[in-house]
Short mmCIF file of C-alpha atoms in Angstrom, two decimals:
data_model
loop_
_atom_site.label_atom_id
_atom_site.label_comp_id
_atom_site.label_asym_id
_atom_site.label_seq_id
_atom_site.Cartn_x
_atom_site.Cartn_y
_atom_site.Cartn_z
CA MET A 1 -0.09 -0.08 0.09
CA ILE A 2 1.32 3.68 -1.13
CA ALA A 3 0.08 6.20 1.77
CA ILE A 4 -0.60 9.20 -0.28
CA ILE A 5 -0.41 12.22 2.39
CA ASP A 6 -3.11 14.40 2.53
CA TYR A 7 -3.17 17.64 4.24
CA GLY A 8 -5.94 19.69 2.48
CA LEU A 9 -4.55 21.40 0.08
CA GLY A 10 -3.67 19.83 -4.05
CA ASN A 11 -5.15 17.46 -6.64
CA LEU A 12 -3.71 14.03 -5.67
CA HIS A 13 -5.92 12.83 -7.91
CA SER A 14 -3.22 12.51 -10.91
CA VAL A 15 -0.71 11.32 -8.28
CA SER A 16 -2.50 8.14 -6.81
CA LYS A 17 -4.41 7.24 -9.97
CA ALA A 18 -0.26 7.79 -11.37
CA VAL A 19 0.81 5.42 -8.74
CA GLU A 20 -2.39 2.72 -9.75
CA ARG A 21 -1.38 2.27 -12.75
CA LEU A 22 1.89 1.60 -11.60
CA GLY A 23 0.19 -1.43 -10.25
CA PHE A 24 0.10 -0.25 -7.06
CA LYS A 25 -2.49 0.24 -4.31
CA ALA A 26 -3.24 3.80 -3.68
CA VAL A 27 -4.62 5.13 -0.56
CA VAL A 28 -5.34 9.46 -1.03
CA THR A 29 -5.13 9.78 3.63
CA ALA A 30 -4.66 11.87 6.04
CA ASP A 31 -4.83 9.08 9.27
CA ARG A 32 -1.88 8.67 10.68
CA ASN A 33 -1.67 5.09 11.50
CA GLU A 34 -2.66 4.23 7.79
CA ILE A 35 0.32 6.56 6.63
CA LEU A 36 3.12 4.83 9.43
CA GLU A 37 1.96 1.02 7.95
CA ALA A 38 2.43 2.17 4.38
CA ASP A 39 5.25 0.79 2.13
CA ALA A 40 6.42 4.28 0.62
CA ALA A 41 4.65 7.36 1.04
CA ILE A 42 4.11 10.15 -1.33
CA LEU A 43 3.64 14.12 0.17
CA PRO A 44 2.75 16.02 -3.46
CA GLY A 45 2.28 19.48 -3.07
CA VAL A 46 0.27 22.57 -4.83
CA GLY A 47 0.69 26.45 -4.04
CA ALA A 48 2.32 28.22 -1.02
CA PHE A 49 5.52 27.00 1.27
CA GLY A 50 3.63 29.00 3.82
CA ASP A 51 0.17 27.68 3.53
CA ALA A 52 0.70 24.19 3.10
CA MET A 53 3.01 24.46 6.36
CA ALA A 54 0.39 25.83 8.45
CA TYR A 55 -2.22 23.28 7.16
CA LEU A 56 0.15 20.35 8.17
CA ARG A 57 1.34 21.06 10.67
CA GLU A 58 -3.73 21.74 11.45
CA THR A 59 -3.81 18.19 10.30
CA GLY A 60 -0.34 16.55 12.01
CA MET A 61 0.60 15.58 8.86
CA ASP A 62 3.91 17.29 10.23
CA ASP A 63 5.16 14.96 12.39
CA ALA A 64 3.14 11.71 10.74
CA THR A 65 5.83 13.01 7.60
CA ARG A 66 8.54 12.89 9.72
CA ALA A 67 7.83 10.22 11.69
CA TYR A 68 7.60 8.42 8.60
CA ALA A 69 10.10 9.22 7.45
CA ALA A 70 12.70 7.61 10.51
CA SER A 71 10.35 4.42 9.66
CA GLY A 72 13.76 4.01 7.15
CA LYS A 73 10.27 3.60 4.73
CA PRO A 74 10.91 4.97 1.76
CA LEU A 75 9.39 8.67 1.38
CA LEU A 76 9.01 11.20 -1.86
CA GLY A 77 7.53 14.14 -1.61
CA ILE A 78 6.92 15.96 -5.20
CA CYS A 79 7.01 19.43 -6.20
CA LEU A 80 6.04 21.58 -3.32
CA GLY A 81 6.34 18.22 -1.55
CA MET A 82 10.04 18.37 -2.06
CA GLN A 83 10.72 21.31 -0.83
CA LEU A 84 8.95 21.08 2.03
CA LEU A 85 11.48 18.54 3.18
CA PHE A 86 13.85 21.25 3.46
CA ALA A 87 14.79 23.02 6.72
CA GLU A 88 13.47 26.62 6.04
CA GLY A 89 11.37 28.25 3.19
CA GLU A 90 10.98 32.11 2.28
CA GLU A 91 8.14 32.22 0.09
CA HIS A 92 5.77 34.70 2.11
CA GLY A 93 8.20 35.58 4.59
CA SER A 94 10.37 32.94 5.87
CA HIS A 95 9.22 29.66 7.07
CA GLU A 96 10.15 26.50 8.51
CA GLY A 97 9.87 23.78 6.71
CA LEU A 98 9.96 19.89 7.67
CA GLY A 99 13.85 19.71 8.32
CA LEU A 100 14.96 16.66 6.78
CA LEU A 101 17.24 17.76 4.43
CA PRO A 102 19.48 21.00 5.06
CA GLY A 103 18.93 23.65 2.75
CA ARG A 104 16.27 26.88 1.49
CA VAL A 105 13.04 27.16 -0.53
CA VAL A 106 14.02 30.82 -2.48
CA ARG A 107 12.85 32.19 -5.13
CA PHE A 108 13.53 32.98 -8.74
CA GLU A 109 14.80 36.21 -9.03
CA GLY A 110 15.84 37.52 -12.46
CA ASP A 111 15.14 38.22 -16.52
CA TYR A 112 12.88 35.18 -17.11
CA LYS A 113 10.57 33.75 -17.13
CA ILE A 114 8.80 32.95 -14.10
CA PRO A 115 7.55 31.10 -12.93
CA HIS A 116 10.10 28.00 -13.97
CA MET A 117 6.86 25.49 -16.65
CA GLY A 118 7.06 23.37 -19.16
CA TRP A 119 9.35 20.73 -20.15
CA ASN A 120 12.86 20.37 -18.72
CA ARG A 121 16.00 18.39 -19.12
CA LEU A 122 16.93 16.63 -15.95
CA ASP A 123 20.92 16.08 -15.50
CA PHE A 124 21.83 13.14 -13.67
CA LEU A 125 24.99 14.07 -10.85
CA ARG A 126 25.64 10.86 -10.02
CA PRO A 127 23.50 7.71 -9.46
CA SER A 128 20.30 6.80 -7.44
CA PRO A 129 17.93 3.97 -7.35
CA LEU A 130 15.71 6.88 -8.66
CA THR A 131 17.07 7.03 -12.23
CA ALA A 132 18.47 3.31 -12.27
CA GLY A 133 18.38 2.38 -15.90
CA LEU A 134 17.58 5.84 -17.01
CA GLU A 135 18.51 8.11 -19.20
CA GLU A 136 17.78 11.70 -19.17
CA GLY A 137 14.78 13.13 -20.80
CA HIS A 138 12.39 15.95 -20.06
CA VAL A 139 10.46 15.92 -17.46
CA TYR A 140 7.67 18.78 -16.61
CA PHE A 141 8.24 21.63 -14.34
CA VAL A 142 5.41 24.27 -12.98
CA HIS A 143 6.97 26.50 -9.78
CA SER A 144 8.10 29.94 -9.11
CA TYR A 145 10.65 28.81 -6.02
CA HIS A 146 13.26 26.88 -6.19
CA VAL A 147 15.61 24.81 -3.38
CA HIS A 148 19.40 25.62 -2.65
CA VAL A 149 20.13 22.79 -1.50
CA GLY A 150 22.62 22.28 1.61
CA GLU A 151 24.69 19.39 0.85
CA GLU A 152 25.70 19.40 -2.46
CA SER A 153 25.22 15.05 -1.89
CA HIS A 154 21.97 14.96 -1.75
CA LEU A 155 21.35 16.05 -5.29
CA VAL A 156 20.74 13.24 -7.64
CA ALA A 157 19.70 15.35 -10.78
CA THR A 158 18.74 19.67 -11.89
CA ALA A 159 17.09 20.83 -14.59
CA ASP A 160 19.22 23.81 -16.03
CA TYR A 161 16.55 26.47 -15.54
CA TYR A 162 19.23 30.09 -16.27
CA GLN A 163 20.84 28.10 -13.55
CA PRO A 164 21.34 24.97 -12.64
CA VAL A 165 17.85 24.26 -10.48
CA THR A 166 17.53 21.45 -8.36
CA ALA A 167 15.07 18.70 -9.82
CA ILE A 168 15.77 15.06 -7.67
CA VAL A 169 17.59 14.70 -4.64
CA GLU A 170 18.04 11.78 -2.24
CA ARG A 171 18.83 11.65 1.45
CA GLY A 172 18.70 7.98 2.82
CA ASN A 173 15.04 6.89 1.96
CA VAL A 174 13.89 10.86 1.95
CA TYR A 175 13.79 11.37 -1.52
CA GLY A 176 12.08 14.19 -3.36
CA MET A 177 10.95 15.36 -6.98
CA GLN A 178 10.21 19.31 -7.80
CA PHE A 179 8.96 18.09 -11.21
CA HIS A 180 6.09 16.68 -11.95
CA PRO A 181 7.06 12.51 -12.58
CA GLU A 182 2.75 11.92 -12.64
CA LYS A 183 2.41 14.60 -16.11
CA SER A 184 5.91 14.03 -16.73
CA GLY A 185 4.87 11.04 -19.89
CA GLU A 186 7.07 8.21 -20.23
CA LEU A 187 10.49 8.98 -18.24
CA GLY A 188 8.32 10.55 -15.37
CA MET A 189 6.52 7.19 -14.48
CA SER A 190 9.40 5.22 -15.24
CA LEU A 191 11.15 7.33 -12.20
CA LEU A 192 7.71 7.03 -10.17
CA ARG A 193 7.87 3.66 -11.63
CA ASN A 194 11.38 2.95 -9.44
CA PHE A 195 10.69 4.74 -6.33
CA LEU A 196 7.63 2.56 -5.79
CA GLY A 197 10.00 -0.99 -6.42
CA LEU A 198 11.82 0.31 -3.59
CA ALA A 199 8.97 -0.28 -1.31
CA ARG A 200 8.64 -3.39 0.22
CA GLY A 201 5.62 -5.67 0.19
CA MET B 1 16.90 24.96 -21.17
CA LEU B 2 12.70 24.71 -22.10
CA ALA B 3 11.59 22.05 -24.63
CA LYS B 4 9.64 23.67 -27.37
CA ARG B 5 5.81 22.37 -27.04
CA ILE B 6 3.58 20.21 -29.22
CA ILE B 7 -0.41 20.80 -28.82
CA PRO B 8 -2.86 19.16 -30.17
CA CYS B 9 -6.08 20.83 -29.39
CA LEU B 10 -9.42 18.44 -29.25
CA ASP B 11 -13.26 19.92 -29.67
CA VAL B 12 -15.24 18.63 -27.47
CA LYS B 13 -19.21 18.46 -27.77
CA ASP B 14 -20.61 16.60 -24.62
CA GLY B 15 -18.69 14.92 -24.09
CA ARG B 16 -17.26 13.62 -27.90
CA VAL B 17 -15.27 14.60 -29.88
CA VAL B 18 -16.28 17.22 -32.74
CA LYS B 19 -13.82 18.10 -35.60
CA GLY B 20 -12.28 16.19 -37.74
CA VAL B 21 -11.57 12.81 -36.32
CA ASN B 22 -9.45 9.78 -38.78
CA PHE B 23 -8.30 7.35 -36.14
CA VAL B 24 -8.52 3.64 -37.65
CA ASN B 25 -7.05 2.19 -34.44
CA LEU B 26 -9.24 3.49 -32.04
CA ARG B 27 -12.04 1.62 -30.14
CA ASP B 28 -13.91 4.63 -30.38
CA ALA B 29 -12.35 7.71 -32.17
CA GLY B 30 -15.15 9.43 -30.44
CA ASP B 31 -14.07 9.31 -27.40
CA PRO B 32 -12.03 12.36 -25.70
CA VAL B 33 -10.28 10.02 -23.38
CA GLU B 34 -9.50 7.43 -25.77
CA LEU B 35 -7.65 10.13 -28.63
CA ALA B 36 -6.43 11.87 -25.28
CA ALA B 37 -4.17 8.39 -24.59
CA LEU B 38 -3.11 8.17 -28.20
CA TYR B 39 -1.30 11.80 -28.42
CA ASP B 40 0.07 11.15 -24.74
CA ARG B 41 1.76 7.78 -26.14
CA GLU B 42 2.47 9.90 -29.67
CA GLY B 43 4.50 12.61 -27.99
CA ALA B 44 2.09 15.47 -27.45
CA ASP B 45 3.88 17.71 -24.78
CA GLU B 46 0.29 18.60 -23.19
CA LEU B 47 -3.18 18.47 -24.72
CA VAL B 48 -6.07 21.30 -24.81
CA PHE B 49 -10.20 20.89 -24.39
CA LEU B 50 -12.48 23.10 -25.88
CA ASP B 51 -15.42 21.93 -25.00
CA ILE B 52 -18.24 23.23 -26.78
CA SER B 53 -21.11 21.92 -25.48
CA ALA B 54 -24.24 24.58 -25.58
CA SER B 55 -26.31 23.13 -22.44
CA VAL B 56 -25.80 22.04 -18.88
CA GLU B 57 -25.73 19.01 -19.69
CA GLY B 58 -23.31 19.05 -21.76
CA ARG B 59 -20.75 20.59 -19.29
CA ALA B 60 -21.80 18.43 -16.71
CA THR B 61 -20.39 15.53 -19.20
CA MET B 62 -17.46 17.56 -19.63
CA ILE B 63 -16.66 17.07 -15.92
CA GLU B 64 -16.21 13.49 -16.66
CA VAL B 65 -14.17 13.73 -19.24
CA VAL B 66 -12.01 15.36 -17.05
CA ARG B 67 -11.80 12.75 -14.18
CA ARG B 68 -11.12 9.57 -16.85
CA THR B 69 -8.72 12.13 -18.37
CA ALA B 70 -7.02 12.66 -15.69
CA GLY B 71 -6.63 9.10 -14.69
CA GLU B 72 -5.15 8.01 -18.05
CA ILE B 73 -2.86 10.80 -19.52
CA THR B 74 0.42 11.18 -17.67
CA ILE B 75 0.90 14.96 -19.35
CA PRO B 76 -1.07 18.45 -18.01
CA PHE B 77 -3.70 18.97 -19.92
CA THR B 78 -5.79 22.35 -20.18
CA VAL B 79 -9.57 23.52 -19.96
CA GLY B 80 -11.83 25.48 -21.76
CA GLY B 81 -14.56 26.90 -23.54
CA GLY B 82 -17.50 28.04 -21.62
CA ILE B 83 -15.90 29.72 -17.97
CA SER B 84 -17.11 31.94 -16.97
CA GLN B 85 -16.68 31.48 -13.57
CA VAL B 86 -13.91 30.60 -10.66
CA ASP B 87 -16.38 28.18 -9.71
CA ASP B 88 -16.46 26.61 -13.27
CA MET B 89 -12.56 26.42 -12.54
CA LYS B 90 -12.59 25.39 -9.48
CA ARG B 91 -14.97 22.05 -10.37
CA ILE B 92 -12.80 20.98 -13.56
CA LEU B 93 -9.19 21.55 -11.70
CA ARG B 94 -10.49 18.98 -8.81
CA ALA B 95 -11.57 16.78 -11.10
CA GLY B 96 -7.91 17.22 -12.22
CA ALA B 97 -7.15 19.19 -15.55
CA ASP B 98 -3.97 21.04 -15.05
CA LYS B 99 -5.30 24.78 -16.12
CA ILE B 100 -7.85 26.58 -17.88
CA GLY B 101 -8.57 28.44 -20.47
CA ILE B 102 -10.81 31.46 -20.40
CA ASN B 103 -11.55 33.33 -23.30
CA THR B 104 -14.96 35.98 -24.24
CA ALA B 105 -15.36 35.58 -19.70
CA ALA B 106 -12.56 37.21 -20.10
CA VAL B 107 -12.77 40.00 -21.87
CA LEU B 108 -16.18 40.63 -20.50
CA ASN B 109 -15.02 40.38 -17.03
CA PRO B 110 -11.07 40.63 -16.65
CA ARG B 111 -11.27 40.16 -13.20
CA LEU B 112 -11.59 37.11 -13.86
CA ILE B 113 -8.22 36.28 -14.16
CA SER B 114 -7.02 37.80 -11.05
CA ASP B 115 -9.77 36.25 -8.63
CA GLY B 116 -8.65 32.65 -11.08
CA ALA B 117 -5.03 33.28 -10.56
CA ARG B 118 -4.89 34.44 -6.46
CA ARG B 119 -7.44 31.31 -6.32
CA PHE B 120 -5.17 29.05 -7.80
CA GLY B 121 -2.00 30.01 -9.37
CA SER B 122 -1.21 32.21 -12.20
CA GLN B 123 0.22 28.70 -13.40
CA CYS B 124 -3.45 27.39 -13.53
CA ILE B 125 -4.94 30.88 -16.18
CA VAL B 126 -4.44 30.41 -19.63
CA VAL B 127 -6.18 32.92 -21.56
CA ALA B 128 -7.31 32.38 -25.24
CA VAL B 129 -6.95 35.70 -27.58
CA ASP B 130 -8.02 35.28 -30.83
CA ALA B 131 -7.28 38.41 -32.88
CA LYS B 132 -7.69 39.15 -36.93
CA PHE B 133 -6.14 42.09 -38.58
CA ASN B 134 -7.38 45.75 -37.96
CA SER B 135 -6.21 46.82 -41.22
CA GLU B 136 -7.79 50.58 -40.16
CA TRP B 137 -6.03 50.27 -37.34
CA GLY B 138 -3.32 48.73 -38.81
CA GLU B 139 -2.83 46.13 -35.59
CA TRP B 140 -4.90 43.42 -34.38
CA GLU B 141 -7.93 43.16 -32.60
CA VAL B 142 -10.03 40.73 -30.46
CA TYR B 143 -12.37 38.94 -31.25
CA THR B 144 -15.10 36.99 -28.72
CA HIS B 145 -17.98 34.55 -28.98
CA GLY B 146 -15.67 31.90 -30.64
CA GLY B 147 -15.02 34.61 -33.85
CA ARG B 148 -18.46 35.76 -33.83
CA LYS B 149 -18.25 39.38 -32.77
CA ALA B 150 -15.78 42.04 -33.07
CA SER B 151 -14.84 43.25 -29.69
CA GLY B 152 -12.57 46.86 -30.42
CA ILE B 153 -10.06 45.82 -27.97
CA ARG B 154 -6.62 46.12 -29.24
CA ALA B 155 -5.26 42.73 -28.97
CA LEU B 156 -1.31 44.17 -28.26
CA GLU B 157 -3.43 45.68 -24.94
CA TRP B 158 -5.62 42.88 -24.13
CA VAL B 159 -2.44 40.93 -23.88
CA ARG B 160 -0.54 43.39 -21.94
CA GLN B 161 -3.60 43.80 -19.41
CA ALA B 162 -3.54 39.97 -18.92
CA GLU B 163 -0.44 39.43 -17.88
CA SER B 164 -0.78 42.31 -15.44
CA LEU B 165 -4.08 40.51 -14.16
CA GLY B 166 -2.24 37.43 -13.36
CA ALA B 167 -2.55 34.96 -16.40
CA GLY B 168 -0.02 32.69 -16.96
CA GLU B 169 0.19 31.63 -20.24
CA LEU B 170 -1.71 32.78 -23.30
CA LEU B 171 -3.71 31.14 -26.20
CA LEU B 172 -3.25 32.81 -29.24
CA THR B 173 -5.18 31.99 -32.13
CA SER B 174 -4.95 34.33 -35.43
CA MET B 175 -8.06 34.37 -37.19
CA ASP B 176 -6.30 34.75 -40.35
CA ALA B 177 -4.61 31.94 -40.26
CA ASP B 178 -7.38 29.28 -38.98
CA GLY B 179 -7.59 26.55 -41.54
CA THR B 180 -5.36 27.89 -44.33
CA LYS B 181 -2.73 25.86 -43.19
CA ASP B 182 -0.33 27.87 -45.02
CA GLY B 183 1.42 28.41 -41.73
CA PHE B 184 1.29 29.81 -38.72
CA ASP B 185 0.92 33.75 -37.93
CA ILE B 186 4.15 34.84 -37.85
CA ALA B 187 4.52 39.38 -37.96
CA LEU B 188 0.37 38.23 -34.70
CA THR B 189 2.62 35.94 -32.78
CA ARG B 190 5.53 37.90 -32.60
CA ALA B 191 4.32 41.06 -31.52
CA VAL B 192 2.05 39.48 -28.70
CA SER B 193 5.30 37.04 -27.84
CA ASP B 194 7.47 40.73 -27.24
CA ALA B 195 4.62 42.13 -25.72
CA ALA B 196 4.00 39.64 -23.23
CA GLY B 197 6.56 38.37 -20.73
CA ILE B 198 4.74 34.59 -20.38
CA PRO B 199 4.38 31.80 -22.40
CA VAL B 200 2.90 32.11 -26.22
CA ILE B 201 1.42 29.53 -27.78
CA ALA B 202 0.30 30.15 -30.92
CA SER B 203 -2.31 28.26 -33.27
CA GLY B 204 -3.89 28.25 -36.32
CA GLY B 205 -2.72 27.43 -40.17
CA ALA B 206 -0.16 24.88 -39.53
CA GLY B 207 -0.41 23.40 -42.46
CA ARG B 208 3.15 21.26 -42.92
CA THR B 209 6.46 20.73 -40.08
CA GLU B 210 7.96 23.51 -40.92
CA HIS B 211 5.22 25.17 -39.61
CA PHE B 212 6.13 24.73 -36.78
CA GLY B 213 9.97 25.65 -36.45
CA GLU B 214 8.80 28.81 -38.08
CA VAL B 215 6.63 29.96 -35.31
CA PHE B 216 9.22 28.81 -32.79
CA ARG B 217 11.78 30.24 -34.35
CA GLU B 218 11.17 34.07 -35.91
CA GLY B 219 7.13 33.91 -34.06
CA ARG B 220 9.29 33.81 -30.34
CA ALA B 221 6.66 30.74 -29.34
CA ASP B 222 7.05 28.88 -26.48
CA ALA B 223 4.71 26.26 -27.76
CA GLY B 224 2.55 25.52 -31.29
CA LEU B 225 -1.23 24.26 -30.84
CA ALA B 226 -2.87 22.07 -34.34
CA ALA B 227 -5.65 20.56 -34.33
CA THR B 228 -7.18 18.99 -38.02
CA ILE B 229 -4.53 18.48 -39.72
CA PHE B 230 -3.44 15.49 -36.37
CA HIS B 231 -7.33 14.37 -36.00
CA TYR B 232 -6.68 13.78 -39.70
CA LYS B 233 -3.55 12.43 -39.78
CA GLU B 234 -2.03 15.19 -42.09
CA LEU B 235 0.87 15.33 -40.08
CA THR B 236 1.82 13.49 -36.84
CA VAL B 237 3.58 15.17 -33.95
CA ALA B 238 6.08 12.86 -33.86
CA ALA B 239 6.96 13.70 -37.58
CA VAL B 240 6.71 17.24 -36.38
CA LYS B 241 9.06 17.02 -33.74
CA ASP B 242 11.61 14.55 -35.88
CA GLU B 243 10.97 17.81 -38.26
CA LEU B 244 12.29 20.57 -35.11
CA ARG B 245 15.48 17.93 -34.11
CA ARG B 246 16.83 18.95 -37.57
CA GLU B 247 16.37 22.20 -37.19
CA GLY B 248 18.09 22.07 -34.18
CA VAL B 249 15.24 22.59 -32.27
CA GLU B 250 14.98 21.80 -28.27
CA VAL B 251 12.41 19.37 -28.16
CA ARG B 252 11.21 16.86 -25.71
#
């Protein structure tokens, strides 16, 4: 069973359908026990960092997510869900994140189109179970903020958008994808399949 | 850098694809969900559904189409047609669409753009603009109601306003080029791309693979949209992308 953590934000339908298409059972849940029993968990998210953290705290899903990460089972943050894994976000003022990875979430600044929206090519920086057997290709991004990792070794892949943009991160059993694997065609589904392959049972 | 996008557009009426469908390898060529899944497999980067249902029942059917599509495809999709309120947007986004296209309703009530952007984020709001050259003005005029009504509004002014209100993207249809298959309207697309700081999807006039490269290079478009030529298999998404790669344009 794959738990998709529901904290009252975002469209979870596409993520859960994608998981099911890959042959896994998905449950969209805000039940701490159900989450902790799952073989893998996904923290999705769209919208603003501060709002999302507030929702996570209100629903107790912040603790549930940290407890899940501590269990050693695979946890994946997608888009804003990846950003929430980090220590600090600055969207609309500074906010504390889940602190599962060191780093900061900062706004794109520059004379280029924001949000970073569309298909961009991944550059793989180091081997990871997520990218095993896959070739670099395009995935679908939509975001106005991006992550400055605190520890370079956590970076698995970046995309080039006027700077290297953090695209995939990994720290032990905690993973993050800035793009939407469920909206990224075959490569996105393969990345998601690799993550789900880490689930026991 | 971002890849240029190729976007097939499906006209849907009462839950069925209406315009030019010529697919022998589909069980039900009139089913928008099956057609969407086929385009996904063929390498389309995104899809646009244009709901042209006139009835309340037809619109309710569209929600079901959106839900089924969201469960089937692995690329983003936009739904437009007849959306005039924030609540309409919410229903469609909840059903699984990634973006909402608004056209006439935005011209009549520009606040719809800002309300939608505030509520759902700019990335969800695609403002569709139907434009036609007005020779008296020497520039392009916005048309509404499916191209039937001249609005008296200058297209370049409108796109700037739409952007400042929070539009995330522009879907620009040239009424002069539409249906000609002689190529996209480069002058219009270039003028709008230069006027706007948000991505521009060029639409209307595609007939050959080279037309896409033209509109990306000379028109500075971010994406190219077409309907009939893809539906009738005059062109495939894969052939368009092969040509673009040969021309050195980055595609997925």
